[in-house]
CSV table of C-alpha atoms in Angstrom, one decimal:
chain,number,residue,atom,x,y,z
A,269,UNK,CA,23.5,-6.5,-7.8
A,270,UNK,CA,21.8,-4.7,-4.8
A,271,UNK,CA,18.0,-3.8,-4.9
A,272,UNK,CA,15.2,-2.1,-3.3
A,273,UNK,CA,11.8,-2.7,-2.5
A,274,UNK,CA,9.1,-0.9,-0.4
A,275,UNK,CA,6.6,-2.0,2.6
A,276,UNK,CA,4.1,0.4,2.4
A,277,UNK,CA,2.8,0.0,6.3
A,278,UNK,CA,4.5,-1.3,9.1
A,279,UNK,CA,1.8,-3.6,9.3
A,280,UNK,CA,3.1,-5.5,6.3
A,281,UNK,CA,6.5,-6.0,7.7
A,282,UNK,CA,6.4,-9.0,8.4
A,283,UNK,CA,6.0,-10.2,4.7
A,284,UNK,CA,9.2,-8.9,4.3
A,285,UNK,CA,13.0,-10.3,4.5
A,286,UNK,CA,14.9,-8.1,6.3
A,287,UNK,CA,18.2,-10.3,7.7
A,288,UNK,CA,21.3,-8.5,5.5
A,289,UNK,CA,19.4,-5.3,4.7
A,290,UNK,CA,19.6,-1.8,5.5
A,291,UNK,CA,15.9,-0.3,5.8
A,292,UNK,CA,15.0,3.3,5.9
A,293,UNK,CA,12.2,4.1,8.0
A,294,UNK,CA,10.2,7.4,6.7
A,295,UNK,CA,7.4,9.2,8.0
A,296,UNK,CA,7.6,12.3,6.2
A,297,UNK,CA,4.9,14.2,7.8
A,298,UNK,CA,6.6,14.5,10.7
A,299,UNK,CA,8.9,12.1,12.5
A,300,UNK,CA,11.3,11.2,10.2
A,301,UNK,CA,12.0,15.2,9.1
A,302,UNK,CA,12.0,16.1,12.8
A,303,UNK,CA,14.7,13.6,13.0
A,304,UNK,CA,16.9,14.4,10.7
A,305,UNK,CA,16.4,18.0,11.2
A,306,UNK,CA,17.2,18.1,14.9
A,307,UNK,CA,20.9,15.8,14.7
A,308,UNK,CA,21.7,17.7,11.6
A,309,UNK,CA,21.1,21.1,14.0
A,310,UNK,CA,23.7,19.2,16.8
A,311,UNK,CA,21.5,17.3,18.5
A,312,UNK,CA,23.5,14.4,20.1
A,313,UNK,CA,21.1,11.5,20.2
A,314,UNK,CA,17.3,10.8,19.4
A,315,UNK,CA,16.0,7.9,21.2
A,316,UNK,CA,13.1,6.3,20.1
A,317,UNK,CA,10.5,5.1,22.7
A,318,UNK,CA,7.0,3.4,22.2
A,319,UNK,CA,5.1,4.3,24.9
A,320,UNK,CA,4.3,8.6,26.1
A,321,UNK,CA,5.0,7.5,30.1
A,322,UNK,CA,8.3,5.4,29.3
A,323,UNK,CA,9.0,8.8,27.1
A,324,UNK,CA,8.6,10.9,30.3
A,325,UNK,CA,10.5,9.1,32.5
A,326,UNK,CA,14.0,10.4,30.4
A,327,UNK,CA,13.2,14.0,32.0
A,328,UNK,CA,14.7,12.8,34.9
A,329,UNK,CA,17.7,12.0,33.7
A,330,UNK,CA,18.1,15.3,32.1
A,331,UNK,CA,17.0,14.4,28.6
A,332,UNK,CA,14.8,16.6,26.1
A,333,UNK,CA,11.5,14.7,26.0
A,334,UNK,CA,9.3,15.6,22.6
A,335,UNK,CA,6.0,13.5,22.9
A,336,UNK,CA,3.5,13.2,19.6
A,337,UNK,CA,0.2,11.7,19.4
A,338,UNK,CA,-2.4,12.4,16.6
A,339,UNK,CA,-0.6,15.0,15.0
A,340,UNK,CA,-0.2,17.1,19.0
A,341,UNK,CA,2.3,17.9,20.9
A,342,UNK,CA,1.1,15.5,24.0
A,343,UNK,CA,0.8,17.2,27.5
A,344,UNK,CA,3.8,17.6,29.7
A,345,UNK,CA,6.5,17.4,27.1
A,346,UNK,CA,9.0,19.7,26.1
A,347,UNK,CA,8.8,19.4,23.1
A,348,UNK,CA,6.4,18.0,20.2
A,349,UNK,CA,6.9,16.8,16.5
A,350,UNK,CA,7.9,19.5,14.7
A,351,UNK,CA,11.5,19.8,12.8
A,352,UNK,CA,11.5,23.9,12.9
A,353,UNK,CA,12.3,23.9,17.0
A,354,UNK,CA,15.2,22.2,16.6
A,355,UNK,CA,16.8,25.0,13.6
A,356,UNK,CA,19.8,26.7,14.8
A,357,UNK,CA,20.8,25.0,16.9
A,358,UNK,CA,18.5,25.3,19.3
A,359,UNK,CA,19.4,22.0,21.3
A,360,UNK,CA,22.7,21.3,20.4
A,361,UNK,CA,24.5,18.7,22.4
A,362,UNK,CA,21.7,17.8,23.8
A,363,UNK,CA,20.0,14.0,24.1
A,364,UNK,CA,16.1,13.5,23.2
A,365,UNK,CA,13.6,11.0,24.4
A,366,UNK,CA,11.2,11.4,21.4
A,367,UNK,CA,8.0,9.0,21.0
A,368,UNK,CA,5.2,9.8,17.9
A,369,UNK,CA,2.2,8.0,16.6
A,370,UNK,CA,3.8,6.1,13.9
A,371,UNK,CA,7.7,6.9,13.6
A,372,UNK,CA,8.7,5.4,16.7
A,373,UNK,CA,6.8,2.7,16.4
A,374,UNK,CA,7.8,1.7,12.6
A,375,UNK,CA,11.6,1.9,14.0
A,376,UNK,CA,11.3,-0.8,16.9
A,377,UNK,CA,9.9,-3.2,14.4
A,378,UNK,CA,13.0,-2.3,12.1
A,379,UNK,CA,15.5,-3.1,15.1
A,380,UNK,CA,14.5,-6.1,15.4
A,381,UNK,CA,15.9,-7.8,12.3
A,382,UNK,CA,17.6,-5.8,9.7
A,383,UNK,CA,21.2,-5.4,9.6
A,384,UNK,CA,20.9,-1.1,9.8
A,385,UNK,CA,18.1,0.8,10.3
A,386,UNK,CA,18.6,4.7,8.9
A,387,UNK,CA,16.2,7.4,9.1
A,388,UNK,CA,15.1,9.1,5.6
A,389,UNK,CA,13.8,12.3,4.4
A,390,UNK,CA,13.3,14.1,1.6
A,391,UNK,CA,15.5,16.9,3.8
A,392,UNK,CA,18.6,14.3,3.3
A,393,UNK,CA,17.2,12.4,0.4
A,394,UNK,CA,20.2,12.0,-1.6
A,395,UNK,CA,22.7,12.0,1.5
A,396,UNK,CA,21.2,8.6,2.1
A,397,UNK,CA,21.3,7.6,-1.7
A,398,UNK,CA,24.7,8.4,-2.0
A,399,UNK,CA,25.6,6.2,1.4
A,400,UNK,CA,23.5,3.1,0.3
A,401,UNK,CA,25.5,3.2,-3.5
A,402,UNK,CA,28.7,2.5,-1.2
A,403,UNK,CA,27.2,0.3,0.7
A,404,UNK,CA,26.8,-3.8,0.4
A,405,UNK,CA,23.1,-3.8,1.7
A,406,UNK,CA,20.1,-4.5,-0.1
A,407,UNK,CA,17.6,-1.7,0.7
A,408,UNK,CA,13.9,-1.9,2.5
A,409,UNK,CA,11.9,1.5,2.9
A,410,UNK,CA,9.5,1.1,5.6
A,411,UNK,CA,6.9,3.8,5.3
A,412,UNK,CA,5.4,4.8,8.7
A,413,UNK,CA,1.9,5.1,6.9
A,414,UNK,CA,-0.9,6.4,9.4
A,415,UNK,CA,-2.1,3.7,12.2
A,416,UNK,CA,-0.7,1.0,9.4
A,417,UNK,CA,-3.1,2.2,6.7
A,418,UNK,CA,-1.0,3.5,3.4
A,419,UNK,CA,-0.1,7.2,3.6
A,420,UNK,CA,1.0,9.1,0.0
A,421,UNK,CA,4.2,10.9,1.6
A,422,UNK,CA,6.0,8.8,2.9
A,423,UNK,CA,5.4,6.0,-0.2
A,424,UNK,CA,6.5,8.8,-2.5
A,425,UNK,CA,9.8,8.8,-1.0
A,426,UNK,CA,10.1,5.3,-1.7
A,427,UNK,CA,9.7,6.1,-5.4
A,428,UNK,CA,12.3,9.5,-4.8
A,429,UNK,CA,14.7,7.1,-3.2
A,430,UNK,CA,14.5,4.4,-5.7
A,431,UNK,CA,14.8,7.1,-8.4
A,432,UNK,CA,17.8,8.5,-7.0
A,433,UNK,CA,19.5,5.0,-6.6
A,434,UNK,CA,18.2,3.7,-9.9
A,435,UNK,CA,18.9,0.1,-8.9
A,436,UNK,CA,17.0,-3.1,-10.7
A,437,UNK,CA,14.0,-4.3,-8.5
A,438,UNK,CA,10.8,-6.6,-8.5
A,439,UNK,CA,9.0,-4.6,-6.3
A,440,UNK,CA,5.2,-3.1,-7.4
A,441,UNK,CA,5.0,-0.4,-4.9
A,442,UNK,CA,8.3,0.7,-5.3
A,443,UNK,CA,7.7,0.8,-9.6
A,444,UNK,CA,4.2,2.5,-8.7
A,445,UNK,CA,5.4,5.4,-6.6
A,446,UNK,CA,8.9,6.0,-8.9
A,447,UNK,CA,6.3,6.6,-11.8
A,448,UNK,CA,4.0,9.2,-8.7
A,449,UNK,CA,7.4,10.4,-8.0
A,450,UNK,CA,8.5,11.2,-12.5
A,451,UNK,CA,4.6,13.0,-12.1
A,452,UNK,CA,4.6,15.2,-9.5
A,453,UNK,CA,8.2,15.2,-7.7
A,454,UNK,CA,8.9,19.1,-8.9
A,455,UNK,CA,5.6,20.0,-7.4
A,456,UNK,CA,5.3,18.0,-4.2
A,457,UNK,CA,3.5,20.9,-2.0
A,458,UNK,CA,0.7,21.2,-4.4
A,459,UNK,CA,0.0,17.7,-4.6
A,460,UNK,CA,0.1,16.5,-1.2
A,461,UNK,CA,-2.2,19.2,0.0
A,462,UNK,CA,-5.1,17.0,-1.8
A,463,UNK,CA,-3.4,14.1,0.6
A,464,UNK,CA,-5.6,13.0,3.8
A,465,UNK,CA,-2.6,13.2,6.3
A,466,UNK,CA,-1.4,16.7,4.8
A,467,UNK,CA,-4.9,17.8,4.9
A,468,UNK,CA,-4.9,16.6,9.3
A,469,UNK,CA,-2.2,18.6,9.8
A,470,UNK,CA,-3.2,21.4,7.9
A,471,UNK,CA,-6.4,21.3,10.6
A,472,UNK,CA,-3.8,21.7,13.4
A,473,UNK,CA,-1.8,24.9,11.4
A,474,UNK,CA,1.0,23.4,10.7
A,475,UNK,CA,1.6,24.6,7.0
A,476,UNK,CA,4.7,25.4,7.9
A,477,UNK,CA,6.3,22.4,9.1
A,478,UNK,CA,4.3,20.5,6.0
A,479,UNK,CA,6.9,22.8,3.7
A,480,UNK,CA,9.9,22.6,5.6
A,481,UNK,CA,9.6,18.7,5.5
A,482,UNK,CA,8.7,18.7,1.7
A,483,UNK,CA,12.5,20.9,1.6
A,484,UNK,CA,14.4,18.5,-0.4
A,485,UNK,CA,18.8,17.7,0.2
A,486,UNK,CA,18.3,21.0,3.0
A,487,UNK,CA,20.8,18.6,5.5
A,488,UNK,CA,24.1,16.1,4.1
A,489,UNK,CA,23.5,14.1,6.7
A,490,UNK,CA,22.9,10.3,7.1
A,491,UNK,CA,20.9,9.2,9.8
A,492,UNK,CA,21.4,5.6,11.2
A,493,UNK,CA,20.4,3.9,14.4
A,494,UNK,CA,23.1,2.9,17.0
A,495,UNK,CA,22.8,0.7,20.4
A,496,UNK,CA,22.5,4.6,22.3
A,497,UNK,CA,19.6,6.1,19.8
A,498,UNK,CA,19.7,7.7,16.4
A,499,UNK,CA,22.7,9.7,15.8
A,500,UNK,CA,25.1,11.2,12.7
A,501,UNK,CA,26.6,9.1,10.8
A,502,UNK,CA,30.5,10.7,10.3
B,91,UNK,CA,-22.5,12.2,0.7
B,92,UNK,CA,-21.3,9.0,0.2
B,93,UNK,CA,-17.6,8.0,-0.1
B,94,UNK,CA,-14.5,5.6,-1.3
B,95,UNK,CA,-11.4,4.1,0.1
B,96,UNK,CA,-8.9,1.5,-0.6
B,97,UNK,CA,-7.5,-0.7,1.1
B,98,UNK,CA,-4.3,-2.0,-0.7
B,99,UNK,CA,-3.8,-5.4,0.8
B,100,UNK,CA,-6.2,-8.0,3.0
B,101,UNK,CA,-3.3,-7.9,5.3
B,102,UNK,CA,-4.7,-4.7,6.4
B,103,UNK,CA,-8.3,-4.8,5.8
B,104,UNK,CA,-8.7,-4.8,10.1
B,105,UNK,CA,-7.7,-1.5,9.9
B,106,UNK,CA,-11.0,-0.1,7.7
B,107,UNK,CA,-14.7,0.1,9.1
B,108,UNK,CA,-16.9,-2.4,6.7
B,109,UNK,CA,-20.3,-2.1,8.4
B,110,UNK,CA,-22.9,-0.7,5.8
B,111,UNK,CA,-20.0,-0.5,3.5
B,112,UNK,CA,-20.1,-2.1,-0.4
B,113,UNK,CA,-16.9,-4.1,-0.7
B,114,UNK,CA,-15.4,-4.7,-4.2
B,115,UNK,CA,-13.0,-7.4,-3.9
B,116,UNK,CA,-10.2,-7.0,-6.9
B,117,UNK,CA,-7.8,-9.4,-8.5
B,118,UNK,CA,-7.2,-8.3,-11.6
B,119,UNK,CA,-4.6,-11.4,-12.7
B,120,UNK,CA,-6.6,-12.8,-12.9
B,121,UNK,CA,-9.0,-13.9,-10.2
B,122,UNK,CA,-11.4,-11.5,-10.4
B,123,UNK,CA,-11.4,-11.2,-14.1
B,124,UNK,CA,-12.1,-14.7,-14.5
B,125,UNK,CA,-15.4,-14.7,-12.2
B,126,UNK,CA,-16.5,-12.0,-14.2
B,127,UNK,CA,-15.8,-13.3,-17.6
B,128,UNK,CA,-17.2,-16.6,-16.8
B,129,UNK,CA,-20.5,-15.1,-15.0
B,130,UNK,CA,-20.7,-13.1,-18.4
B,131,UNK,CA,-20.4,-16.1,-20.6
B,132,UNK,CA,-23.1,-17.9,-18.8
B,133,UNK,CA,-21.9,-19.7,-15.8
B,134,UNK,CA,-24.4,-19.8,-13.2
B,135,UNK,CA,-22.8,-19.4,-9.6
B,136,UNK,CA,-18.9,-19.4,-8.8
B,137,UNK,CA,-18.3,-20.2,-5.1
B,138,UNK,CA,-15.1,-19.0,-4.2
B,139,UNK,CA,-13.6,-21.6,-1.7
B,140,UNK,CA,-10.7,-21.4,0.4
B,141,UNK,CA,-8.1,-24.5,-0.1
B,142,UNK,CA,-7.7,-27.0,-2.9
B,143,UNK,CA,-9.1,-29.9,-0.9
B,144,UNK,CA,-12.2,-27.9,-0.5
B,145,UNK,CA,-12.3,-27.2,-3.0
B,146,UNK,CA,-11.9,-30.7,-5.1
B,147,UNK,CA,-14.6,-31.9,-2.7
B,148,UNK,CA,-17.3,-30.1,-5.4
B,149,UNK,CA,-16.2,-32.3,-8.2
B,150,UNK,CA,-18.5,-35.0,-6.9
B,151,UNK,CA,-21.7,-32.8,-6.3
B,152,UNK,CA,-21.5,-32.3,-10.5
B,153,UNK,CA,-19.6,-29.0,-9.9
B,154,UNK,CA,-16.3,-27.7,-12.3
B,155,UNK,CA,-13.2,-26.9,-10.3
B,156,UNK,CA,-11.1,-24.2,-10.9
B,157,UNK,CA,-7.6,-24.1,-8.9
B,158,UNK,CA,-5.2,-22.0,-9.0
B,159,UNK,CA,-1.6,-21.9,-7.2
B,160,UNK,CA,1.1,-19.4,-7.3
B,161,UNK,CA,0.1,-18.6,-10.8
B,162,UNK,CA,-0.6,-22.3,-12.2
B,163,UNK,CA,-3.4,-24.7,-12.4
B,164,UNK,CA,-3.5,-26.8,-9.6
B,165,UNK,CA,-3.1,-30.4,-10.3
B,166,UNK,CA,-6.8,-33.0,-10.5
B,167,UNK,CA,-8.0,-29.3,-11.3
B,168,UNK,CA,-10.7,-28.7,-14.5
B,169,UNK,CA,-9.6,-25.0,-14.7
B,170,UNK,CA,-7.0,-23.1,-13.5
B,171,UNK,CA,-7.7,-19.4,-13.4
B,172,UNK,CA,-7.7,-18.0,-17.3
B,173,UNK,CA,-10.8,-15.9,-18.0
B,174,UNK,CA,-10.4,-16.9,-21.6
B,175,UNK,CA,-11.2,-20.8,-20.5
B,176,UNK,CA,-15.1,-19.0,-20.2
B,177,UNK,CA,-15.1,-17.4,-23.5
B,178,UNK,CA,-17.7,-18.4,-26.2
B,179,UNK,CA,-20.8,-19.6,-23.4
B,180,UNK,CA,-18.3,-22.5,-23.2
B,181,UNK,CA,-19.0,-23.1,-19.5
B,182,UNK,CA,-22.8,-21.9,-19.8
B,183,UNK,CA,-25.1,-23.1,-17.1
B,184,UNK,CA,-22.4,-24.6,-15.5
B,185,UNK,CA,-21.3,-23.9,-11.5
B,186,UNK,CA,-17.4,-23.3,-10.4
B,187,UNK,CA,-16.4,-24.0,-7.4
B,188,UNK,CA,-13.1,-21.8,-7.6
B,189,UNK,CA,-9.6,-21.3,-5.4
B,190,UNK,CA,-6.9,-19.2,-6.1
B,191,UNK,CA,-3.8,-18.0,-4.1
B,192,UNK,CA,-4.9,-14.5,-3.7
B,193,UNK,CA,-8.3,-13.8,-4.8
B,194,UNK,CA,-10.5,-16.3,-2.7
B,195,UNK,CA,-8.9,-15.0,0.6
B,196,UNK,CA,-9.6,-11.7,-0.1
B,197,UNK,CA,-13.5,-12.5,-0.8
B,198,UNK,CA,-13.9,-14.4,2.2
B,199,UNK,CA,-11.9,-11.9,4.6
B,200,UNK,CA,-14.9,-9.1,2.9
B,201,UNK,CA,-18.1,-11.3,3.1
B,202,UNK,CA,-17.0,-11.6,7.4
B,203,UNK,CA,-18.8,-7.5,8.2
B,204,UNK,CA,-19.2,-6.1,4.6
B,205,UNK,CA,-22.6,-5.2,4.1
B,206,UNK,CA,-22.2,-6.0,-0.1
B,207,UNK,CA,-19.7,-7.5,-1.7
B,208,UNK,CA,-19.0,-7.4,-5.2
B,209,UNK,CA,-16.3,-8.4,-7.3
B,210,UNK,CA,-14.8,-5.3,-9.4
B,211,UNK,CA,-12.4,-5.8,-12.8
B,212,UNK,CA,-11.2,-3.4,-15.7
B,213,UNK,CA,-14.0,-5.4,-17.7
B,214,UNK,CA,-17.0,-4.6,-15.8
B,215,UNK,CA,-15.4,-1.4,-14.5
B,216,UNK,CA,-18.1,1.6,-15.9
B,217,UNK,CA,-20.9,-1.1,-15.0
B,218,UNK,CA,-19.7,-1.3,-11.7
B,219,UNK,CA,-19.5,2.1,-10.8
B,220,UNK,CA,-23.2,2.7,-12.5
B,221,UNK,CA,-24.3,0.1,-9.6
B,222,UNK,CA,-22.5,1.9,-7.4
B,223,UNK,CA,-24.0,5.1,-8.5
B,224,UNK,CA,-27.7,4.2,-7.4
B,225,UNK,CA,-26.6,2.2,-4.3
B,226,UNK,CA,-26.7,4.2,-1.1
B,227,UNK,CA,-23.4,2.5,0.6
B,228,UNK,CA,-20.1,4.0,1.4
B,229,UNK,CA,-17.2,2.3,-0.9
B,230,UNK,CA,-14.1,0.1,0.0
B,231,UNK,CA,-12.1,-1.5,-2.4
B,232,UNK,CA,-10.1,-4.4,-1.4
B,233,UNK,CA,-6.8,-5.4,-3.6
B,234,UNK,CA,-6.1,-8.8,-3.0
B,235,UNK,CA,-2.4,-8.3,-3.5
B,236,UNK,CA,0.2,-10.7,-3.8
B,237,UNK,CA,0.3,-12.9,-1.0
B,238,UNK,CA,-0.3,-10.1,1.3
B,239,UNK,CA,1.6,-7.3,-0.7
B,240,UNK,CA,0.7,-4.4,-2.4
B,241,UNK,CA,0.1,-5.0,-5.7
B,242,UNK,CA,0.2,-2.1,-8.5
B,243,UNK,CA,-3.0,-3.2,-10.8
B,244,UNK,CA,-4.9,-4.0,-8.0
B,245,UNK,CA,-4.2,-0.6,-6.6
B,246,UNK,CA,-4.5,0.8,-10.4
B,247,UNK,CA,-8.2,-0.3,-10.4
B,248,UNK,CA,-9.1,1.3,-7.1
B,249,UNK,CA,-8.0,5.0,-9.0
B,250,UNK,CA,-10.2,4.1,-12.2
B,251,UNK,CA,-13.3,3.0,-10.2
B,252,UNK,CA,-12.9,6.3,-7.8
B,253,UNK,CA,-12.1,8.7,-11.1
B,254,UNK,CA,-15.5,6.7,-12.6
B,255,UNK,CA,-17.5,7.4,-9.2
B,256,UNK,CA,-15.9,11.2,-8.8
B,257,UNK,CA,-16.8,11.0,-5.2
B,258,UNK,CA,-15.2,13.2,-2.4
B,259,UNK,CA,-12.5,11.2,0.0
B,260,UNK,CA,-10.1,11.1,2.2
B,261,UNK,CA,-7.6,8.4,1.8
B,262,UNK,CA,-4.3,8.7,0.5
B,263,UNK,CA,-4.5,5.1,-1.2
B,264,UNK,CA,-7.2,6.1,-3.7
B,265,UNK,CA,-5.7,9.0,-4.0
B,266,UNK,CA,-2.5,8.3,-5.1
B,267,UNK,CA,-4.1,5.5,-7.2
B,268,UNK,CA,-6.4,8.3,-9.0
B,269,UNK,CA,-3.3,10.2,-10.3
B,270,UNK,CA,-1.2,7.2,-11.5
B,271,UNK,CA,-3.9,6.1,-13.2
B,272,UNK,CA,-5.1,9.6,-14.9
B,273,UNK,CA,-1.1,9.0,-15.6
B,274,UNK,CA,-0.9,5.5,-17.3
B,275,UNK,CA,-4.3,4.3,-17.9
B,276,UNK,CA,-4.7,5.0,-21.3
B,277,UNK,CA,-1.5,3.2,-21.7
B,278,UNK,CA,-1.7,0.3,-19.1
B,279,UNK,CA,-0.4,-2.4,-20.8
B,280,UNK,CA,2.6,-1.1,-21.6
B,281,UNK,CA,3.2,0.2,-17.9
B,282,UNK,CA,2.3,-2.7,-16.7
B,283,UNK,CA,4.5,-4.5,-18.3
B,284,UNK,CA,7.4,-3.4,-16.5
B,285,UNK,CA,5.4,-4.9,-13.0
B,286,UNK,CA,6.6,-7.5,-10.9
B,287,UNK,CA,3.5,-9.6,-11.1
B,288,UNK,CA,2.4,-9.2,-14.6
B,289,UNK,CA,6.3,-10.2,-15.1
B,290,UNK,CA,5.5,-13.4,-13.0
B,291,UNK,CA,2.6,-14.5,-15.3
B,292,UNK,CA,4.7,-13.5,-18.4
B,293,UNK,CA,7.3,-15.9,-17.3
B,294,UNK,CA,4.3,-18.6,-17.3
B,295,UNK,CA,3.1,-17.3,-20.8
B,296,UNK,CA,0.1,-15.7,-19.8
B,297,UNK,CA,0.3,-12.8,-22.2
B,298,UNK,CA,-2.9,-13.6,-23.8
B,299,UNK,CA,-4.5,-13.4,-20.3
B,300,UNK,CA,-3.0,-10.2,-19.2
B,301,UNK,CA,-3.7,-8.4,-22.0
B,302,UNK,CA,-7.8,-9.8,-21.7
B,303,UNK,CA,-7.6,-8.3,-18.2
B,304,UNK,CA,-6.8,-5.1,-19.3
B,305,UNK,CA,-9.7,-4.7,-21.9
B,306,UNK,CA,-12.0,-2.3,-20.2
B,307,UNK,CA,-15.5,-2.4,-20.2
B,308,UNK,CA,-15.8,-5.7,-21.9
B,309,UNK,CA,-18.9,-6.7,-20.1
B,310,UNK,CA,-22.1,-5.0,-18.6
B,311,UNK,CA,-22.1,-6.8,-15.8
B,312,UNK,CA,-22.0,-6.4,-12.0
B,313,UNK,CA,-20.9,-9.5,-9.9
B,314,UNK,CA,-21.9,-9.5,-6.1
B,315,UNK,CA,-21.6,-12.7,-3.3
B,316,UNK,CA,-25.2,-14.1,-2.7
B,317,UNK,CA,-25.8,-16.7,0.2
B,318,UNK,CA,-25.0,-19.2,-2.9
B,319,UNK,CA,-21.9,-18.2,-4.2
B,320,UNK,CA,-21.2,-15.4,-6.8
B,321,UNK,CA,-23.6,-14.4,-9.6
B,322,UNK,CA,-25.0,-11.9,-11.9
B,323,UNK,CA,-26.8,-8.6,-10.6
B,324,UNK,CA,-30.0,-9.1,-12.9
């Protein structure tokens, strides 16, 4: 019987088991959705790096560097954190060195331990539900949260993906955001408006990208991390 | 303007600002509920105290000891952690010196910048947010969790007290709190139920004690951490 549970920070990791399991790393508002948006519009690879200089050294080897901090595309990147540069197509085939204030950093602590690390949305919500039902793997969802604190979007797609797997667990954050999720999953936009991260982003105009991420099974696509950077699963 | 936040574990209490801030420390099972129950029925100070040796140490100055491990009373122990061991002025007059698993951290990870602390349950939950009311201090409410984990009526409390206070904020922890418990709070047993912890202390038949926990507004009381321990706001 496989199961699910949620770590609602990255700073909470390490309370958690993750040897055997496959853990989805969300961050909703904006990594994560700019993630799956771009490989599902033909990017090749997405590689994760901590640090914005490490990031900048991939331009020389002819890589797509996209560089986030606070919610900004950072100075002297090509591109920043948004999902809607990458729609049709706009970079296919091509390889990105991508860094961002949380996303990146949640994934390197996934790496370390877990047996697969996939990226989730709400934009492939139920391509990664259908791929964990047929796998073996017991399930962590690591929410990126906001510099560690707890962050409302990306903990509600704990409780979407839990719904969608409907798999026993023992886990109170999980059973607290699938009852969120039963309340206000058919009106997401509304509700996370009142959130504090929507509401940062709404500061920087970026409406836009807040609905396209809230755009839920837009890509069948399943997101994992190989030894090259995230890719397609196919 | 004064305002409230939570944060959901001690784990990440590092992360939030205390200076000038009131801290209500929260366990609901049962940590917290106890102090106040006992301080309600009479006992005169409750020092929280970190390990079981410690803690055994006030046995010879005349003191009761109240220890509490993973959910039991700890062995050599007078009292583990039921609130309904206080009932009836049974304890009156009496001092506790008191350790539990998660509660007792939490306290003495608050009393370390805080410039208040005070010890918040559903039974002292309207008296509470009176004293908050008329205090001029910004808010924090720190869920002791489960052994560093996020812990659903913890978290629960953190919406009542903020729907009590009605204050403006920014953080998407009381926030989501606020709408699950606008959700399930008239109902919180029952949800409850269904948690991972409360399903721990069922397993050690502490029905009777959850369901105390839950009664809100039992007591007028307000609990804060003097230089002696914890007592009654008179």
């Amino acid at each position: 019987m496989k199961t699910i549970e949620t770590c609602v920070s990255p700073d909470l990791l390490e309370l958690h088991e993750l040897t055997n399991k496959t853990v989805i790393v969300v961050d909703i508002f904006r990594a994560s959705s700019t993630i799956v948006t771009a490989l599902s519009n033909g990017v090749n690879t997405i590689l994760p790096v901590k640090d914005l200089d490490q990031c900048k050294a991939y331009k020389e080897k002819g890589w797509l560097i996209a560089g986030e901090r606070n919610g900004k595309q950072a100075e002297g990147f090509d591109l920043g954190n948004s999902p809607l540069a990458y729609l049709n197509l706009q970079f296919a085939e091509e390889n990105v060195a991508m860094t961002t204030t949380n996303g990146t950093r949640a994934i390197s602590l996934a790496r370390k331990q877990a047996a697969e690390v996939l990226i989730g949305s709400f934009l492939n919500l139920h391509a990664t539900a259908n791929y964990l039902q047929n796998s073996t793997n017991d399930v962590l969802v690591l929410c990126a949260g906001w510099k560690g604190k707890f962050n409302i979007e990306d903990s509600l797609y704990a409780g979407a993906l839990s719904l969608a797997l409907n798999w026993k667990h023992d886990c109170d954050a999980t059973f607290a955001m699938e009852s969120l999720y039963r309340q206000v999953g058919t009106n997401l936009s509304d509700f996370l408006q009142k959130a504090s991260h929507a509401k940062r982003l709404q500061n920087h105009d970026l409406e836009k990208d807040i609905n396209f991420c809230l755009g839920i099974d837009q890509y069948n696509s399943v997101v994992y991390l190989s030894d090259e950077g995230l890719k397609l699963k196919h």
